[in-house]
Amino acid sequence: MQELHDAPLAPLTTFRLGGPATRLITATTDAEVVAAVREADDAGTPLLIIGGGSNLVIGDKGFEGTALRIATRGFGLSGTALELAAGETWTDAVARTVEAGLAGIECLAGIPGSAGATPIQNVGAYGQEVSSTITEVVAYDRTTRETLTLTNAECAFSYRHSRFKEHPERYVVLRVRFALEDAGGLSAPLKYAETARALGVEPGDRVAAATARESVLALRAGKGMVLDPADHDTWSAGSFFTNPILDDAQFAAFLARACERLGADVAPPAFPAGEGRTKTSAAWLIDRAGFTKGYGTGPARISTKHTLALTNRGDATTEDLLALAREVVAGVREAFGITLVNEPVTVGVSL
């Protein structure tokens, strides 16, 4: 294990924001991860887990405690069964499964971060979610001090949520196991209309898995959602807000507000989200509330490519970013009566 003191954390995040940690440990094996967690817990030291840093907003004062960077490696493929160590780079793992001719996560290409973060957030994009292919998650339980293997059902997945996100101080993900599909090199049936349109096919069709992956990467790049150190539009956490899910009464109230503000001929996005529940688009809400692409004049601004991404233009502070986020939340609430929820995890700060 590598240990550093008063260690900068900003370089470990895709925002490139945040102050230092009192101590930073880099663990390269599961045993090292568990040992570091137990040491911190035994000493009563606050602990911050860092994977790929793509879902973290760290305060400018940094973190008083031990930051544990999980840098474990392991890619195991047996037939259609995949096992990833938590520290594996997610987008690289997706590429390797596509090269192997397997389907199931090809539309999750280009998502920054580590494999261990994917079940926590139930990462999803372009019609796929990891919960559809995850079979088991191996995690260290800080309460029982045991390493557990949880089934898909025990992970309690829902939209951008899981058992691990529900209890963020309890579990440390060590390994993630997936069941992929051998469809002769074809993708899973395409569920996302934008992807199907880009490929000139219909939703439900299959294409070559490599073609689906390339199309998703192109779509993400066009929205500033593929990491590029030279492009400040990618100095972000991807989508900063989750898409709101409304019950029938909330959705009716939203439609009335939208009609009053935009006219009766405007139909807000609406997608079924379970019985009596409807999901709408956070990006649409932000844009229609007046926060268009490139909004802002300071060092933190909305991406010029996508309204869901808040970005560091190079010299922002975390407080700059949070001020912009709060402005967007307040504006959307005033316009449509909906309170947006941030997707990234905040450390030492809050909206």
Short mmCIF file of C-alpha atoms in Angstrom, two decimals:
data_model
loop_
_atom_site.label_atom_id
_atom_site.label_comp_id
_atom_site.label_asym_id
_atom_site.label_seq_id
_atom_site.Cartn_x
_atom_site.Cartn_y
_atom_site.Cartn_z
CA MET A 1 0.00 0.00 0.00
CA GLN A 2 1.13 3.53 -0.78
CA GLU A 3 0.55 6.15 1.91
CA LEU A 4 0.72 9.93 1.51
CA HIS A 5 -0.06 12.74 3.95
CA ASP A 6 -1.78 16.06 3.23
CA ALA A 7 -2.45 14.56 -0.19
CA PRO A 8 -4.27 16.49 -2.95
CA LEU A 9 -7.59 14.86 -3.91
CA ALA A 10 -8.59 17.12 -6.81
CA PRO A 11 -6.42 15.19 -9.32
CA LEU A 12 -8.28 12.01 -8.36
CA THR A 13 -11.66 13.43 -9.42
CA THR A 14 -13.05 14.20 -12.87
CA PHE A 15 -14.12 17.65 -11.63
CA ARG A 16 -10.50 18.32 -10.58
CA LEU A 17 -11.90 20.01 -7.48
CA GLY A 18 -11.51 19.66 -3.74
CA GLY A 19 -8.94 20.13 -1.01
CA PRO A 20 -6.45 17.61 0.41
CA ALA A 21 -6.95 14.57 2.61
CA THR A 22 -5.15 14.19 5.91
CA ARG A 23 -3.93 10.83 4.65
CA LEU A 24 -4.29 9.05 1.31
CA ILE A 25 -3.84 5.29 1.01
CA THR A 26 -3.76 3.51 -2.34
CA ALA A 27 -4.71 -0.17 -2.11
CA THR A 28 -3.99 -2.59 -4.95
CA THR A 29 -5.46 -5.83 -3.53
CA ASP A 30 -8.74 -6.74 -1.84
CA ALA A 31 -6.81 -7.66 1.31
CA GLU A 32 -5.20 -4.22 1.39
CA VAL A 33 -8.60 -2.56 0.96
CA VAL A 34 -10.08 -4.52 3.86
CA ALA A 35 -7.04 -3.90 6.06
CA ALA A 36 -7.17 -0.14 5.44
CA VAL A 37 -10.90 0.01 6.17
CA ARG A 38 -10.51 -1.99 9.38
CA GLU A 39 -7.61 0.19 10.52
CA ALA A 40 -9.63 3.36 10.02
CA ASP A 41 -12.70 1.90 11.71
CA ASP A 42 -10.67 0.63 14.69
CA ALA A 43 -9.14 4.07 15.15
CA GLY A 44 -12.44 5.90 14.65
CA THR A 45 -10.93 7.79 11.71
CA PRO A 46 -13.32 9.19 9.09
CA LEU A 47 -12.94 7.24 5.84
CA LEU A 48 -13.51 8.34 2.25
CA ILE A 49 -13.55 5.69 -0.48
CA ILE A 50 -12.31 6.83 -3.91
CA GLY A 51 -12.55 4.81 -7.08
CA GLY A 52 -12.40 6.56 -10.43
CA GLY A 53 -13.45 9.87 -8.88
CA SER A 54 -16.15 10.47 -11.48
CA ASN A 55 -18.98 10.81 -8.99
CA LEU A 56 -17.40 12.94 -6.26
CA VAL A 57 -17.76 16.57 -5.26
CA ILE A 58 -15.17 17.22 -2.55
CA GLY A 59 -15.26 20.43 -0.53
CA ASP A 60 -12.53 23.04 -0.86
CA LYS A 61 -11.33 22.32 2.68
CA GLY A 62 -10.69 18.72 1.72
CA PHE A 63 -11.20 15.67 3.93
CA GLU A 64 -10.06 15.33 7.53
CA GLY A 65 -9.41 11.63 7.73
CA THR A 66 -8.20 8.75 5.58
CA ALA A 67 -8.99 8.70 1.88
CA LEU A 68 -8.73 5.18 0.48
CA ARG A 69 -8.14 4.93 -3.26
CA ILE A 70 -9.14 1.53 -4.56
CA ALA A 71 -6.70 0.61 -7.35
CA THR A 72 -7.30 -3.14 -7.49
CA ARG A 73 -7.07 -4.90 -10.84
CA GLY A 74 -8.77 -8.02 -12.16
CA PHE A 75 -10.71 -8.89 -15.32
CA GLY A 76 -11.98 -12.46 -15.40
CA LEU A 77 -14.09 -13.78 -18.26
CA SER A 78 -15.34 -17.36 -18.32
CA GLY A 79 -17.84 -17.96 -21.11
CA THR A 80 -20.44 -15.26 -20.53
CA ALA A 81 -19.58 -14.78 -16.84
CA LEU A 82 -17.56 -11.66 -16.07
CA GLU A 83 -15.86 -10.72 -12.79
CA LEU A 84 -14.29 -7.31 -12.30
CA ALA A 85 -12.17 -6.05 -9.44
CA ALA A 86 -13.56 -2.81 -8.02
CA GLY A 87 -10.60 -0.77 -9.25
CA GLU A 88 -10.88 -1.80 -12.90
CA THR A 89 -11.52 1.11 -15.27
CA TRP A 90 -15.12 0.65 -16.33
CA THR A 91 -14.97 1.85 -19.92
CA ASP A 92 -11.93 -0.35 -20.60
CA ALA A 93 -13.78 -3.36 -19.22
CA VAL A 94 -16.74 -2.63 -21.50
CA ALA A 95 -14.41 -2.50 -24.50
CA ARG A 96 -12.93 -5.89 -23.62
CA THR A 97 -16.33 -7.56 -23.34
CA VAL A 98 -17.31 -6.17 -26.74
CA GLU A 99 -14.03 -7.43 -28.21
CA ALA A 100 -14.99 -10.85 -26.83
CA GLY A 101 -18.28 -10.64 -28.75
CA LEU A 102 -20.49 -10.40 -25.66
CA ALA A 103 -23.56 -8.22 -25.13
CA GLY A 104 -25.18 -6.59 -22.13
CA ILE A 105 -23.04 -3.58 -21.20
CA GLU A 106 -21.98 -2.26 -24.62
CA CYS A 107 -24.25 0.80 -24.32
CA LEU A 108 -22.51 1.73 -21.05
CA ALA A 109 -19.31 2.53 -22.95
CA GLY A 110 -17.52 5.77 -22.16
CA ILE A 111 -18.88 6.12 -18.64
CA PRO A 112 -15.96 7.31 -16.49
CA GLY A 113 -15.04 5.75 -13.20
CA SER A 114 -14.32 2.34 -11.77
CA ALA A 115 -16.20 -0.95 -11.90
CA GLY A 116 -16.80 -0.92 -8.16
CA ALA A 117 -18.84 2.27 -8.41
CA THR A 118 -21.29 0.87 -10.95
CA PRO A 119 -23.53 -1.12 -8.56
CA ILE A 120 -23.57 1.67 -5.98
CA GLN A 121 -25.25 4.09 -8.36
CA ASN A 122 -26.86 1.38 -10.51
CA VAL A 123 -25.12 3.08 -13.40
CA GLY A 124 -27.18 3.33 -16.56
CA ALA A 125 -27.24 5.05 -19.94
CA TYR A 126 -28.66 4.60 -23.43
CA GLY A 127 -31.17 1.97 -22.39
CA GLN A 128 -28.96 -0.23 -20.21
CA GLU A 129 -28.39 -0.42 -16.45
CA VAL A 130 -25.82 -2.57 -14.69
CA SER A 131 -28.58 -4.06 -12.54
CA SER A 132 -29.78 -5.96 -15.62
CA THR A 133 -26.55 -7.96 -15.84
CA ILE A 134 -25.06 -7.97 -12.34
CA THR A 135 -25.41 -11.36 -10.66
CA GLU A 136 -23.39 -10.78 -7.48
CA VAL A 137 -21.45 -8.08 -5.66
CA VAL A 138 -18.66 -8.95 -3.25
CA ALA A 139 -18.40 -6.30 -0.55
CA TYR A 140 -16.83 -5.75 2.84
CA ASP A 141 -19.47 -5.05 5.50
CA ARG A 142 -18.06 -2.55 7.99
CA THR A 143 -20.82 -3.36 10.50
CA THR A 144 -20.32 -7.13 10.71
CA ARG A 145 -16.62 -6.87 9.69
CA GLU A 146 -17.13 -9.65 7.15
CA THR A 147 -16.75 -9.97 3.40
CA LEU A 148 -20.16 -10.79 1.90
CA THR A 149 -21.42 -11.93 -1.48
CA LEU A 150 -24.76 -10.28 -2.25
CA THR A 151 -27.12 -11.50 -4.95
CA ASN A 152 -28.72 -9.15 -7.43
CA ALA A 153 -31.94 -9.14 -5.39
CA GLU A 154 -30.05 -8.41 -2.18
CA CYS A 155 -28.48 -5.35 -3.83
CA ALA A 156 -31.98 -3.75 -3.90
CA PHE A 157 -31.41 -1.96 -7.18
CA SER A 158 -33.68 0.83 -8.37
CA TYR A 159 -33.22 3.93 -10.54
CA ARG A 160 -29.72 5.25 -9.75
CA HIS A 161 -29.94 3.62 -6.35
CA SER A 162 -28.98 0.47 -4.47
CA ARG A 163 -28.45 -1.03 -1.05
CA PHE A 164 -24.90 0.33 -1.17
CA LYS A 165 -26.06 3.88 -1.83
CA GLU A 166 -28.75 3.55 0.84
CA HIS A 167 -26.04 2.67 3.41
CA PRO A 168 -22.95 4.52 2.13
CA GLU A 169 -20.98 4.11 5.37
CA ARG A 170 -21.52 0.37 5.62
CA TYR A 171 -20.34 -1.37 2.45
CA VAL A 172 -17.09 -1.27 0.46
CA VAL A 173 -17.45 -2.95 -2.93
CA LEU A 174 -14.57 -5.30 -3.75
CA ARG A 175 -15.74 -7.22 -6.85
CA VAL A 176 -18.68 -7.19 -9.25
CA ARG A 177 -19.93 -10.20 -11.22
CA PHE A 178 -22.01 -10.07 -14.38
CA ALA A 179 -23.89 -12.46 -16.66
CA LEU A 180 -23.49 -11.29 -20.25
CA GLU A 181 -25.02 -12.67 -23.44
CA ASP A 182 -23.43 -14.43 -26.38
CA ALA A 183 -25.56 -13.21 -29.28
CA GLY A 184 -23.06 -14.06 -31.98
CA GLY A 185 -21.35 -10.70 -31.75
CA LEU A 186 -24.61 -8.76 -31.76
CA SER A 187 -25.68 -6.24 -29.17
CA ALA A 188 -28.54 -6.64 -26.74
CA PRO A 189 -31.82 -5.34 -28.20
CA LEU A 190 -31.51 -1.56 -28.39
CA LYS A 191 -33.88 0.13 -25.95
CA TYR A 192 -32.92 3.78 -26.35
CA ALA A 193 -34.55 5.67 -29.21
CA GLU A 194 -31.62 8.05 -29.72
CA THR A 195 -29.20 5.14 -30.15
CA ALA A 196 -31.52 3.37 -32.57
CA ARG A 197 -31.94 6.56 -34.62
CA ALA A 198 -28.20 7.10 -34.77
CA LEU A 199 -27.78 3.58 -36.12
CA GLY A 200 -30.70 3.75 -38.54
CA VAL A 201 -32.60 0.90 -36.89
CA GLU A 202 -35.70 0.48 -34.74
CA PRO A 203 -35.83 0.11 -30.95
CA GLY A 204 -35.66 -3.58 -30.17
CA ASP A 205 -33.31 -4.33 -33.05
CA ARG A 206 -29.82 -5.69 -32.58
CA VAL A 207 -26.66 -4.47 -34.29
CA ALA A 208 -23.04 -5.53 -33.98
CA ALA A 209 -22.01 -4.97 -30.35
CA ALA A 210 -18.93 -3.07 -31.52
CA THR A 211 -21.12 -0.81 -33.64
CA ALA A 212 -23.44 -0.10 -30.70
CA ARG A 213 -20.45 0.74 -28.51
CA GLU A 214 -18.96 3.07 -31.12
CA SER A 215 -22.30 4.82 -31.60
CA VAL A 216 -22.71 5.39 -27.86
CA LEU A 217 -19.17 6.74 -27.58
CA ALA A 218 -19.90 9.19 -30.42
CA LEU A 219 -23.17 10.29 -28.80
CA ARG A 220 -21.48 10.76 -25.43
CA ALA A 221 -18.56 12.67 -26.96
CA GLY A 222 -21.00 15.02 -28.66
CA LYS A 223 -22.39 15.83 -25.20
CA GLY A 224 -18.99 16.23 -23.53
CA MET A 225 -19.49 12.97 -21.64
CA VAL A 226 -16.23 11.25 -22.65
CA LEU A 227 -13.21 12.30 -20.61
CA ASP A 228 -10.73 14.52 -22.45
CA PRO A 229 -8.14 16.44 -20.39
CA ALA A 230 -8.00 19.16 -23.05
CA ASP A 231 -11.78 19.71 -23.12
CA HIS A 232 -13.23 21.59 -20.14
CA ASP A 233 -16.69 20.36 -21.12
CA THR A 234 -15.57 16.97 -19.77
CA TRP A 235 -14.29 18.35 -16.45
CA SER A 236 -17.52 17.26 -14.85
CA ALA A 237 -19.29 14.35 -13.18
CA GLY A 238 -21.36 13.66 -16.27
CA SER A 239 -25.02 14.11 -15.45
CA PHE A 240 -25.12 16.26 -12.31
CA PHE A 241 -28.84 15.70 -11.62
CA THR A 242 -31.00 12.59 -11.77
CA ASN A 243 -34.17 12.51 -13.84
CA PRO A 244 -37.11 13.22 -11.50
CA ILE A 245 -39.64 10.46 -10.90
CA LEU A 246 -43.08 11.84 -10.03
CA ASP A 247 -46.25 10.27 -8.68
CA ASP A 248 -49.53 10.94 -10.47
CA ALA A 249 -50.39 14.04 -8.43
CA GLN A 250 -46.91 15.51 -8.82
CA PHE A 251 -46.91 14.83 -12.55
CA ALA A 252 -50.32 16.47 -12.99
CA ALA A 253 -49.11 19.54 -11.11
CA PHE A 254 -45.98 19.62 -13.26
CA LEU A 255 -48.00 19.44 -16.48
CA ALA A 256 -50.13 22.35 -15.30
CA ARG A 257 -47.03 24.44 -14.50
CA ALA A 258 -45.45 23.56 -17.86
CA CYS A 259 -48.62 24.51 -19.72
CA GLU A 260 -48.85 27.82 -17.88
CA ARG A 261 -45.20 28.63 -18.54
CA LEU A 262 -44.70 27.27 -22.06
CA GLY A 263 -48.13 26.92 -23.62
CA ALA A 264 -50.59 24.10 -24.12
CA ASP A 265 -48.84 22.80 -27.23
CA VAL A 266 -45.63 21.89 -25.35
CA ALA A 267 -45.48 18.28 -24.16
CA PRO A 268 -42.83 17.64 -21.50
CA PRO A 269 -40.91 14.34 -21.74
CA ALA A 270 -42.67 11.53 -19.91
CA PHE A 271 -41.60 7.91 -19.46
CA PRO A 272 -43.30 5.15 -17.45
CA ALA A 273 -41.49 4.48 -14.17
CA GLY A 274 -43.70 1.92 -12.50
CA GLU A 275 -47.31 1.94 -11.43
CA GLY A 276 -48.51 5.48 -10.73
CA ARG A 277 -45.08 6.95 -11.44
CA THR A 278 -43.66 8.92 -14.37
CA LYS A 279 -40.06 9.92 -15.09
CA THR A 280 -39.32 13.21 -16.80
CA SER A 281 -36.09 14.72 -18.13
CA ALA A 282 -33.84 16.80 -15.88
CA ALA A 283 -32.07 18.18 -18.96
CA TRP A 284 -35.39 19.37 -20.41
CA LEU A 285 -36.34 21.02 -17.11
CA ILE A 286 -33.01 22.81 -16.85
CA ASP A 287 -33.12 24.05 -20.41
CA ARG A 288 -36.76 25.20 -20.24
CA ALA A 289 -36.10 26.97 -16.95
CA GLY A 290 -33.62 29.17 -18.80
CA PHE A 291 -30.33 27.43 -18.11
CA THR A 292 -29.16 26.69 -21.63
CA LYS A 293 -25.92 25.10 -22.83
CA GLY A 294 -22.92 27.19 -21.80
CA TYR A 295 -24.89 29.08 -19.13
CA GLY A 296 -22.78 31.04 -16.67
CA THR A 297 -20.03 33.62 -16.70
CA GLY A 298 -17.81 32.34 -13.91
CA PRO A 299 -15.28 29.52 -13.64
CA ALA A 300 -18.08 26.93 -13.20
CA ARG A 301 -20.61 26.75 -16.03
CA ILE A 302 -23.09 24.46 -17.69
CA SER A 303 -21.45 22.44 -20.45
CA THR A 304 -21.62 23.92 -23.93
CA LYS A 305 -22.66 20.45 -25.13
CA HIS A 306 -25.19 19.22 -22.56
CA THR A 307 -27.34 20.99 -19.98
CA LEU A 308 -27.06 18.15 -17.45
CA ALA A 309 -23.31 18.59 -17.03
CA LEU A 310 -21.92 21.25 -14.71
CA THR A 311 -18.28 21.91 -15.51
CA ASN A 312 -15.07 23.31 -14.12
CA ARG A 313 -13.68 25.66 -16.76
CA GLY A 314 -10.18 25.27 -15.36
CA ASP A 315 -9.89 27.44 -12.27
CA ALA A 316 -13.17 26.85 -10.43
CA THR A 317 -13.53 26.00 -6.76
CA THR A 318 -16.04 23.59 -5.33
CA GLU A 319 -18.00 26.54 -3.97
CA ASP A 320 -18.19 27.97 -7.50
CA LEU A 321 -19.66 24.70 -8.68
CA LEU A 322 -22.14 24.47 -5.83
CA ALA A 323 -23.30 28.05 -6.36
CA LEU A 324 -24.15 27.18 -9.95
CA ALA A 325 -25.88 23.95 -8.90
CA ARG A 326 -27.98 25.80 -6.33
CA GLU A 327 -28.95 28.41 -8.90
CA VAL A 328 -30.14 25.69 -11.27
CA VAL A 329 -32.06 23.84 -8.54
CA ALA A 330 -33.79 27.04 -7.42
CA GLY A 331 -34.64 28.05 -10.99
CA VAL A 332 -36.16 24.70 -11.90
CA ARG A 333 -38.15 24.62 -8.65
CA GLU A 334 -39.52 28.10 -9.31
CA ALA A 335 -40.39 27.30 -12.91
CA PHE A 336 -41.87 23.83 -12.56
CA GLY A 337 -42.28 23.00 -8.86
CA ILE A 338 -39.76 20.15 -9.08
CA THR A 339 -36.66 19.92 -6.90
CA LEU A 340 -33.72 18.37 -8.72
CA VAL A 341 -31.51 15.91 -6.84
CA ASN A 342 -27.76 15.80 -7.39
CA GLU A 343 -26.32 12.54 -8.67
CA PRO A 344 -22.68 12.93 -7.50
CA VAL A 345 -21.77 12.21 -3.89
CA THR A 346 -20.83 15.32 -1.90
CA VAL A 347 -18.00 15.22 0.64
CA GLY A 348 -17.89 17.92 3.30
CA VAL A 349 -20.40 20.04 1.40
CA SER A 350 -24.04 19.92 0.35
CA LEU A 351 -26.44 21.69 -1.97
#
